Amino acid sequence: MKRKIIRTMIVFLAVAALLVAAIALFMNRPEFGRAPRGERLERIWRSPNYRDGAFRNRHATPQLTSGKGWWATMYDFLFERKERNRPDHALPAVKTDLKALDPKENLLVWFGHSSYLIQADGLRILVDPVFETASPLPFFNRPFEGTDLYKPEDMPGIDLLVITHDHWDHLDYGTVTKLRDRTGRVVCPLGVGEYFEYWGFDPQRITELDWGEQAALGGGFTVYCRPARHFSGRTFRANRTQWASFVVETPSQRIFLGGDGGYDTHFADVAREFPNLDVAVLEDGQYSEDWRYIHMLPADLKRAVEDLGARRVFPVHNSKYALARHPWDEPLNNAAALAAENPEAGIVLPRIGGAGTFGPVRHAAGQVVDSSRKLKESEDQPSLSFLSFSGIPGAIFCPDWLRLPSAYGSVRDRPESNLSPDVTCRRIRRRMARPSGG
């Protein structure tokens, strides 16, 4: 009996040792990066936003608010029944030849979730690109069907690669390493530069900023790092690197990149410091009452839009991954309802891959001149501030477009993409109004 117990203990310890070794080997993969060290770590220690071994938000920000604890909340997220968490059809998207875009056009191309390309006054800015995997395990965070048509090789040369924080759905090792030789400069929050240096990027081309800092890029271009309300981490250790929002100022544009996070006073602070924002890109999706401080709820999106007062607002962080329990299209419906309630908010709902030009242009003296070519106003158009388009087939912004497949049945039945935007939106709305089966 005693020998049997000893043998059982030996087997148990051997299995445990193998499991620990396997986890250690798995987490030693380059995708996980490495912790900040050397001069970078010393700079982190000096940051006013770093206390007691971790970066902190401006205000108390519990990650979970369910009262159930981390394991119970994760169990509910993984195993609780989710209604329409993923679409049951391929989402309509546009494959744009990004390398053929006119570099003089001010435009934005959204790739789903929080990845997008901005061209502003000749500067190409790529934000949080994730074109390969949004998880350390490839079978988690699978993209929705039809949304993964862009790859790193589709990107043009990038002047500025902006990373808002180190989470897997915002910083993808496979994507950024394949873009390394076509990227002029990386701008990221304090500590995140360690990943890029570890992954072979030239340290001279990495600009790390703490909240309140800025970097002049020359030629009238400046990037400002400002707060966000979130957290960071690619392993079990959280908050060893900073998370942030950014304002990119060009000769004619002020663009707010909201990053990830919950509602807080920083939106109003940004608006006071940078009045007359031309474009704001805001999180809209992957929210829950169980983590309401680290992702904006629908009511928070409304408050953030009002605080910022931007002329154009792009809601992102949706339509590609299921990272919360809400229906996949709920963020789109919320944004469309907000746009209908407040047409002056300038909310834009793009198709994935569609490229649209934006304005207005601010003159140096502070005058505002709307240089955007607005679509024709008509009674049949939805109550949205649309962008104009650069002649790319299918690049049509309509609040009902992404909702059409689930309401109408099949992507094959969507309106023809070569129609004018006003005709297309009229057709979408007629189809949405038909009785089911009609």
XYZ file of N, CA and C in Angstrom, residues 33-203:
513
model
N 6.728 38.491 -25.945
C 7.608 39.615 -25.658
C 8.415 39.405 -24.399
N 8.858 40.500 -23.838
C 9.606 40.420 -22.586
C 9.318 41.665 -21.753
N 9.582 41.570 -20.470
C 9.312 42.667 -19.550
C 10.321 43.796 -19.759
N 9.910 45.045 -19.538
C 10.845 46.168 -19.661
C 12.052 45.986 -18.753
N 13.202 46.497 -19.208
C 14.456 46.360 -18.462
C 15.342 47.559 -18.729
N 16.432 47.642 -17.986
C 17.450 48.661 -18.212
C 16.922 50.079 -18.077
N 17.366 50.952 -18.982
C 16.971 52.362 -18.925
C 15.471 52.530 -19.076
N 14.856 51.676 -19.858
C 13.396 51.757 -20.041
C 12.689 51.510 -18.705
N 13.128 50.520 -17.951
C 12.525 50.227 -16.650
C 12.750 51.375 -15.679
N 13.929 51.978 -15.712
C 14.190 53.127 -14.840
C 13.268 54.293 -15.178
N 13.011 54.492 -16.462
C 12.094 55.549 -16.853
C 10.678 55.234 -16.371
N 10.291 53.970 -16.427
C 8.980 53.567 -15.921
C 8.872 53.868 -14.432
N 9.899 53.547 -13.681
C 9.879 53.799 -12.241
C 9.698 55.285 -11.932
N 10.191 56.161 -12.817
C 10.090 57.608 -12.589
C 8.736 58.172 -13.002
N 7.936 57.375 -13.707
C 6.655 57.876 -14.203
C 5.700 58.198 -13.049
N 5.026 59.350 -13.093
C 4.028 59.657 -12.054
C 2.805 58.747 -12.123
N 2.689 57.990 -13.212
C 1.545 57.088 -13.379
C 1.864 55.645 -12.973
N 3.061 55.436 -12.431
C 3.507 54.099 -12.013
C 3.712 54.111 -10.504
N 2.973 53.253 -9.818
C 3.056 53.196 -8.359
C 2.925 51.757 -7.882
N 3.707 51.405 -6.891
C 3.611 50.086 -6.259
C 3.738 48.952 -7.272
N 4.665 49.127 -8.210
C 4.976 48.050 -9.141
C 4.048 47.901 -10.319
N 3.206 48.922 -10.590
C 2.264 48.807 -11.713
C 1.832 50.197 -12.163
N 1.480 50.309 -13.443
C 0.848 51.528 -13.932
C -0.568 51.606 -13.369
N -1.025 52.833 -13.147
C -2.333 53.057 -12.531
C -3.191 53.969 -13.410
N -4.495 53.794 -13.341
C -5.420 54.721 -13.969
C -5.560 55.972 -13.115
N -6.131 56.990 -13.708
C -6.315 58.240 -12.959
C -7.233 58.043 -11.754
N -8.278 57.246 -11.953
C -9.239 56.981 -10.892
C -9.321 55.482 -10.653
N -9.778 55.122 -9.476
C -9.875 53.702 -9.119
C -10.634 52.939 -10.204
N -10.042 51.838 -10.687
C -10.605 51.111 -11.820
C -10.522 49.610 -11.588
N -11.465 49.056 -10.839
C -11.484 47.591 -10.724
C -11.749 46.956 -12.075
N -10.979 45.909 -12.411
C -11.173 45.274 -13.712
C -12.515 44.574 -13.789
N -12.933 43.936 -12.704
C -14.193 43.205 -12.687
C -15.134 43.825 -11.667
N -16.399 43.918 -12.032
C -17.381 44.562 -11.157
C -18.590 43.669 -10.910
N -18.465 42.386 -11.239
C -19.600 41.468 -11.085
C -19.803 41.020 -9.644
N -18.755 41.142 -8.834
C -18.829 40.633 -7.471
C -18.651 39.131 -7.379
N -18.385 38.465 -8.513
C -18.263 37.007 -8.540
C -16.824 36.533 -8.408
N -15.880 37.424 -8.604
C -14.489 36.990 -8.633
C -14.050 36.685 -10.056
N -12.715 36.630 -10.235
C -12.166 36.483 -11.587
C -12.550 35.154 -12.216
N -12.373 34.053 -11.485
C -12.615 32.729 -12.064
C -14.079 32.528 -12.411
N -14.981 32.981 -11.528
C -16.414 32.832 -11.798
C -16.840 33.676 -12.999
N -16.287 34.885 -13.103
C -16.614 35.745 -14.238
C -16.112 35.133 -15.535
N -14.890 34.597 -15.518
C -14.345 33.967 -16.715
C -15.133 32.700 -17.093
N -15.572 31.961 -16.082
C -16.380 30.768 -16.359
C -17.675 31.168 -17.066
N -18.339 32.219 -16.545
C -19.574 32.689 -17.177
C -19.306 33.135 -18.608
N -18.191 33.848 -18.815
C -17.872 34.346 -20.151
C -17.640 33.193 -21.128
N -16.932 32.173 -20.675
C -16.574 31.070 -21.568
C -17.728 30.094 -21.804
N -18.547 29.851 -20.777
C -19.515 28.760 -20.878
C -20.982 29.186 -20.818
N -21.246 30.408 -20.405
C -22.632 30.857 -20.371
C -23.163 31.002 -21.794
N -24.425 30.661 -21.988
C -25.024 30.747 -23.320
C -25.025 32.189 -23.807
N -24.598 32.387 -25.052
C -24.531 33.728 -25.632
C -25.456 33.771 -26.849
N -26.357 34.727 -26.879
C -27.289 34.870 -27.987
C -26.659 35.726 -29.085
N -26.548 35.174 -30.292
C -26.060 35.906 -31.454
C -24.714 36.572 -31.180
N -23.868 35.854 -30.486
C -22.547 36.375 -30.147
C -21.665 36.528 -31.388
N -21.924 35.671 -32.387
C -21.206 35.711 -33.654
C -22.223 35.716 -34.796
N -21.941 36.386 -35.897
C -22.874 36.352 -37.032
C -22.926 34.962 -37.639
N -24.068 34.612 -38.217
C -24.221 33.303 -38.844
C -24.028 33.375 -40.353
N -23.343 34.415 -40.803
C -23.124 34.638 -42.224
C -21.807 35.415 -42.372
N -21.290 35.437 -43.568
C -20.104 36.241 -43.840
C -20.492 37.715 -43.888
N -19.725 38.543 -43.189
C -20.022 39.970 -43.205
C -19.534 40.603 -44.507
N -20.304 41.532 -45.052
C -19.859 42.215 -46.272
C -18.661 43.101 -45.972
N -17.667 43.031 -46.800
C -16.461 43.829 -46.628
C -15.893 44.159 -47.999
N -14.979 45.110 -48.042
C -14.393 45.581 -49.283
C -12.891 45.324 -49.253
N -12.361 44.744 -50.311
C -10.908 44.565 -50.422
C -10.364 45.714 -51.270
N -9.856 46.728 -50.608
C -9.322 47.913 -51.259
C -7.842 47.728 -51.553
N -7.401 48.179 -52.703
C -5.964 48.188 -53.023
C -5.344 49.376 -52.299
N -4.856 49.132 -51.106
C -4.355 50.213 -50.257
C -3.129 50.893 -50.854
N -2.346 50.142 -51.609
C -1.132 50.716 -52.198
C -1.444 51.651 -53.356
N -2.679 51.586 -53.867
C -3.077 52.453 -54.976
C -3.798 53.713 -54.497
N -4.008 53.853 -53.180
C -4.681 55.039 -52.664
C -3.829 56.279 -52.922
N -4.491 57.372 -53.245
C -3.792 58.635 -53.452
C -3.256 59.126 -52.105
N -1.942 59.214 -51.937
C -1.393 59.622 -50.636
C -1.780 61.041 -50.239
N -2.280 61.835 -51.178
C -2.678 63.197 -50.856
C -4.083 63.268 -50.265
N -4.832 62.168 -50.352
C -6.186 62.141 -49.812
C -6.159 61.932 -48.304
N -6.940 62.717 -47.557
C -7.150 62.473 -46.135
C -8.256 61.435 -46.015
N -7.916 60.258 -45.517
C -8.911 59.185 -45.491
C -8.651 58.207 -44.354
N -9.655 57.380 -44.089
C -9.560 56.326 -43.077
C -10.109 55.036 -43.665
N -9.383 53.942 -43.465
C -9.829 52.606 -43.849
C -9.863 51.754 -42.585
N -11.025 51.182 -42.281
C -11.202 50.353 -41.083
C -11.111 48.893 -41.477
N -10.357 48.102 -40.692
C -10.171 46.686 -40.985
C -10.937 45.775 -40.031
N -11.868 46.342 -39.265
C -12.583 45.572 -38.259
C -11.880 45.649 -36.917
N -12.645 45.493 -35.849
C -12.158 45.630 -34.483
C -11.476 46.992 -34.328
N -10.230 47.024 -33.895
C -9.571 48.313 -33.636
C -8.413 48.593 -34.572
N -8.370 47.944 -35.725
C -7.293 48.153 -36.692
C -7.770 49.087 -37.797
N -6.996 50.120 -38.097
C -7.387 51.037 -39.159
C -6.169 51.801 -39.676
N -6.303 52.240 -40.923
C -5.271 53.028 -41.597
C -5.804 54.433 -41.797
N -5.001 55.419 -41.443
C -5.353 56.820 -41.656
C -4.301 57.456 -42.558
N -4.760 58.202 -43.554
C -3.886 59.088 -44.316
C -4.294 60.521 -43.996
N -3.335 61.329 -43.549
C -3.629 62.712 -43.188
C -2.473 63.593 -43.637
N -2.743 64.458 -44.570
C -1.733 65.384 -45.094
C -0.471 64.663 -45.541
N -0.662 63.517 -46.177
C 0.465 62.760 -46.719
C 1.097 61.777 -45.763
N 0.704 61.799 -44.491
C 1.251 60.876 -43.491
C 0.375 59.637 -43.408
N 0.973 58.455 -43.545
C 0.234 57.202 -43.402
C 0.401 56.686 -41.979
N -0.718 56.494 -41.286
C -0.733 56.072 -39.889
C -1.503 54.764 -39.810
N -0.882 53.731 -39.288
C -1.542 52.440 -39.081
C -1.691 52.220 -37.580
N -2.917 51.953 -37.131
C -3.210 51.867 -35.697
C -3.614 50.444 -35.327
N -2.950 49.890 -34.322
C -3.290 48.590 -33.725
C -3.598 47.507 -34.767
N -2.706 47.271 -35.712
C -3.008 46.293 -36.755
C -2.938 44.857 -36.246
N -3.996 44.098 -36.448
C -4.041 42.678 -36.089
C -4.585 41.935 -37.301
N -3.677 41.343 -38.083
C -4.063 40.660 -39.321
C -3.759 39.167 -39.290
N -3.227 38.661 -38.170
C -2.913 37.233 -38.101
C -3.613 36.557 -36.932
N -3.292 36.922 -35.705
C -3.956 36.270 -34.568
C -4.119 37.263 -33.420
N -5.294 37.223 -32.787
C -5.616 38.126 -31.680
C -5.563 37.408 -30.343
N -4.819 36.307 -30.290
C -4.770 35.496 -29.074
C -3.495 34.662 -29.079
N -2.970 34.308 -27.906
C -1.814 33.407 -27.888
C -2.151 32.013 -28.401
N -3.436 31.662 -28.398
C -3.896 30.384 -28.932
C -4.747 30.668 -30.162
N -4.345 30.187 -31.329
C -5.014 30.585 -32.572
C -6.483 30.211 -32.655
N -6.929 29.215 -31.877
C -8.343 28.836 -31.952
C -9.220 29.709 -31.060
N -8.634 30.608 -30.251
C -9.402 31.609 -29.519
C -9.476 32.884 -30.356
N -10.486 33.699 -30.100
C -10.632 34.993 -30.779
C -10.585 34.850 -32.297
N -11.284 33.865 -32.817
C -11.331 33.697 -34.272
C -12.107 34.854 -34.905
N -11.600 35.414 -36.004
C -12.331 36.505 -36.654
C -13.631 36.005 -37.267
N -14.610 36.888 -37.343
C -15.871 36.550 -37.991
C -15.622 36.273 -39.472
N -16.437 35.407 -40.033
C -16.294 35.076 -41.448
C -16.448 36.336 -42.304
N -15.529 36.495 -43.226
C -15.575 37.634 -44.138
C -14.799 38.845 -43.673
N -14.296 38.826 -42.434
C -13.623 40.021 -41.896
C -12.105 39.944 -41.933
N -11.547 38.810 -42.342
C -10.093 38.644 -42.266
C -9.454 38.676 -43.654
N -9.940 39.545 -44.528
C -9.424 39.573 -45.890
C -8.168 40.420 -46.052
N -7.727 41.126 -45.004
C -6.494 41.920 -45.086
C -5.354 41.210 -44.367
N -4.163 41.285 -44.969
C -2.956 40.681 -44.426
C -1.851 41.735 -44.373
N -0.771 41.471 -43.632
C 0.314 42.463 -43.562
C 0.838 42.881 -44.929
N 0.913 41.937 -45.862
C 1.457 42.262 -47.180
C 0.549 43.192 -47.987
N -0.702 43.383 -47.549
C -1.599 44.307 -48.240
C -1.338 45.762 -47.865
N -0.577 45.979 -46.795
C -0.362 47.332 -46.311
C 0.645 48.076 -47.185
N 0.415 49.371 -47.389
C 1.425 50.192 -48.057
C 2.557 50.515 -47.082
N 3.549 51.257 -47.508
C 4.575 51.711 -46.578
C 3.953 52.580 -45.498
N 4.319 52.332 -44.260
C 3.704 53.013 -43.120
C 4.696 54.034 -42.540
N 4.253 55.279 -42.435
C 5.094 56.309 -41.819
C 5.080 56.197 -40.302
N 3.888 55.920 -39.746
C 3.715 55.916 -38.293
C 2.865 54.724 -37.891
N 3.452 53.817 -37.127
C 2.715 52.686 -36.564
C 2.388 53.040 -35.121
N 1.101 53.174 -34.813
C 0.662 53.564 -33.469
C 0.045 52.354 -32.778
N 0.558 52.027 -31.610
C 0.024 50.940 -30.774
C -0.490 51.563 -29.486
N -1.747 51.299 -29.137
C -2.339 51.936 -27.960
C -2.070 51.182 -26.660
N -1.836 49.860 -26.745
C -1.463 49.068 -25.572
C -1.095 47.667 -26.046
N -0.689 46.814 -25.115
C -0.052 45.546 -25.508
C -0.986 44.342 -25.551
N -2.286 44.508 -25.413
C -3.186 43.353 -25.458
C -3.141 42.683 -26.832
N -3.415 41.391 -26.851
C -3.263 40.583 -28.056
C -4.142 41.057 -29.198
N -5.306 41.613 -28.891
C -6.200 42.076 -29.961
C -5.840 43.479 -30.444
N -4.715 44.016 -29.972
C -4.230 45.322 -30.425
C -2.758 45.280 -30.851
N -2.026 44.326 -30.370
C -0.608 44.186 -30.726
C -0.371 42.743 -31.147
N -0.182 42.545 -32.435
C -0.032 41.213 -33.018
C 1.397 41.030 -33.504
N 2.103 40.103 -32.879
C 3.505 39.836 -33.210
C 3.687 39.546 -34.694
N 2.862 38.649 -35.248
C 3.014 38.269 -36.641
C 2.837 39.445 -37.587
N 1.867 40.305 -37.284
C 1.609 41.453 -38.148
C 2.751 42.471 -38.097
N 3.129 42.891 -36.881
C 4.104 43.986 -36.803
C 5.489 43.546 -37.266
N 5.862 42.289 -37.032
C 7.190 41.859 -37.488
C 7.245 41.795 -39.014
N 6.113 41.465 -39.660
C 6.099 41.465 -41.119
C 6.063 42.875 -41.701
N 5.663 43.840 -40.886
C 5.656 45.241 -41.321
C 6.936 45.980 -40.928
N 7.816 45.315 -40.230
C 8.991 45.984 -39.637
C 9.792 46.792 -40.671
N 10.070 46.198 -41.817
C 10.930 46.863 -42.802
C 10.182 47.898 -43.634
N 8.878 48.010 -43.422
C 8.087 49.003 -44.163
C 7.477 50.043 -43.231
N 8.017 50.134 -42.019
C 7.499 51.071 -41.018
C 8.560 52.109 -40.700
N 8.187 53.385 -40.826
C 9.140 54.445 -40.554
C 9.391 54.651 -39.073
N 8.310 54.753 -38.291
C 8.448 55.011 -36.853
C 7.312 54.339 -36.111
N 7.628 53.828 -34.918
C 6.632 53.264 -34.009
C 6.394 54.262 -32.887
N 5.141 54.548 -32.599
C 4.776 55.359 -31.437
C 3.895 54.508 -30.538
N 4.260 54.419 -29.262
C 3.546 53.532 -28.344
C 3.657 54.065 -26.922
N 2.832 53.559 -26.011
C 2.928 53.981 -24.614
C 4.209 53.460 -23.965
N 4.554 54.080 -22.860
C 5.781 53.761 -22.139
C 5.823 52.274 -21.752
N 6.911 51.627 -22.097
C 7.105 50.215 -21.794
C 6.822 49.304 -22.968
N 5.902 49.697 -23.846
C 5.529 48.849 -24.981
C 6.676 48.758 -25.987
N 7.564 49.737 -25.981
C 8.716 49.695 -26.872
C 9.612 48.492 -26.643
N 9.538 47.895 -25.446
C 10.346 46.708 -25.162
C 9.987 45.570 -26.110
N 8.707 45.426 -26.425
C 8.303 44.385 -27.372
C 8.976 44.611 -28.721
N 8.894 45.816 -29.205
C 9.428 46.101 -30.533
C 10.948 45.939 -30.583
N 11.619 46.363 -29.547
C 13.072 46.184 -29.525
C 13.423 44.695 -29.496
N 12.690 43.935 -28.713
C 12.903 42.490 -28.622
C 12.611 41.811 -29.959
N 11.657 42.373 -30.706
C 11.259 41.789 -31.985
C 12.075 42.314 -33.161
N 13.159 43.005 -32.886
C 14.103 43.369 -33.935
C 13.934 44.739 -34.551
N 13.090 45.592 -33.986
C 12.951 46.947 -34.497
C 14.131 47.801 -34.045
N 14.527 48.726 -34.872
C 15.598 49.662 -34.551
C 15.146 50.562 -33.400
N 15.854 50.565 -32.270
C 15.437 51.413 -31.139
C 15.327 52.889 -31.509
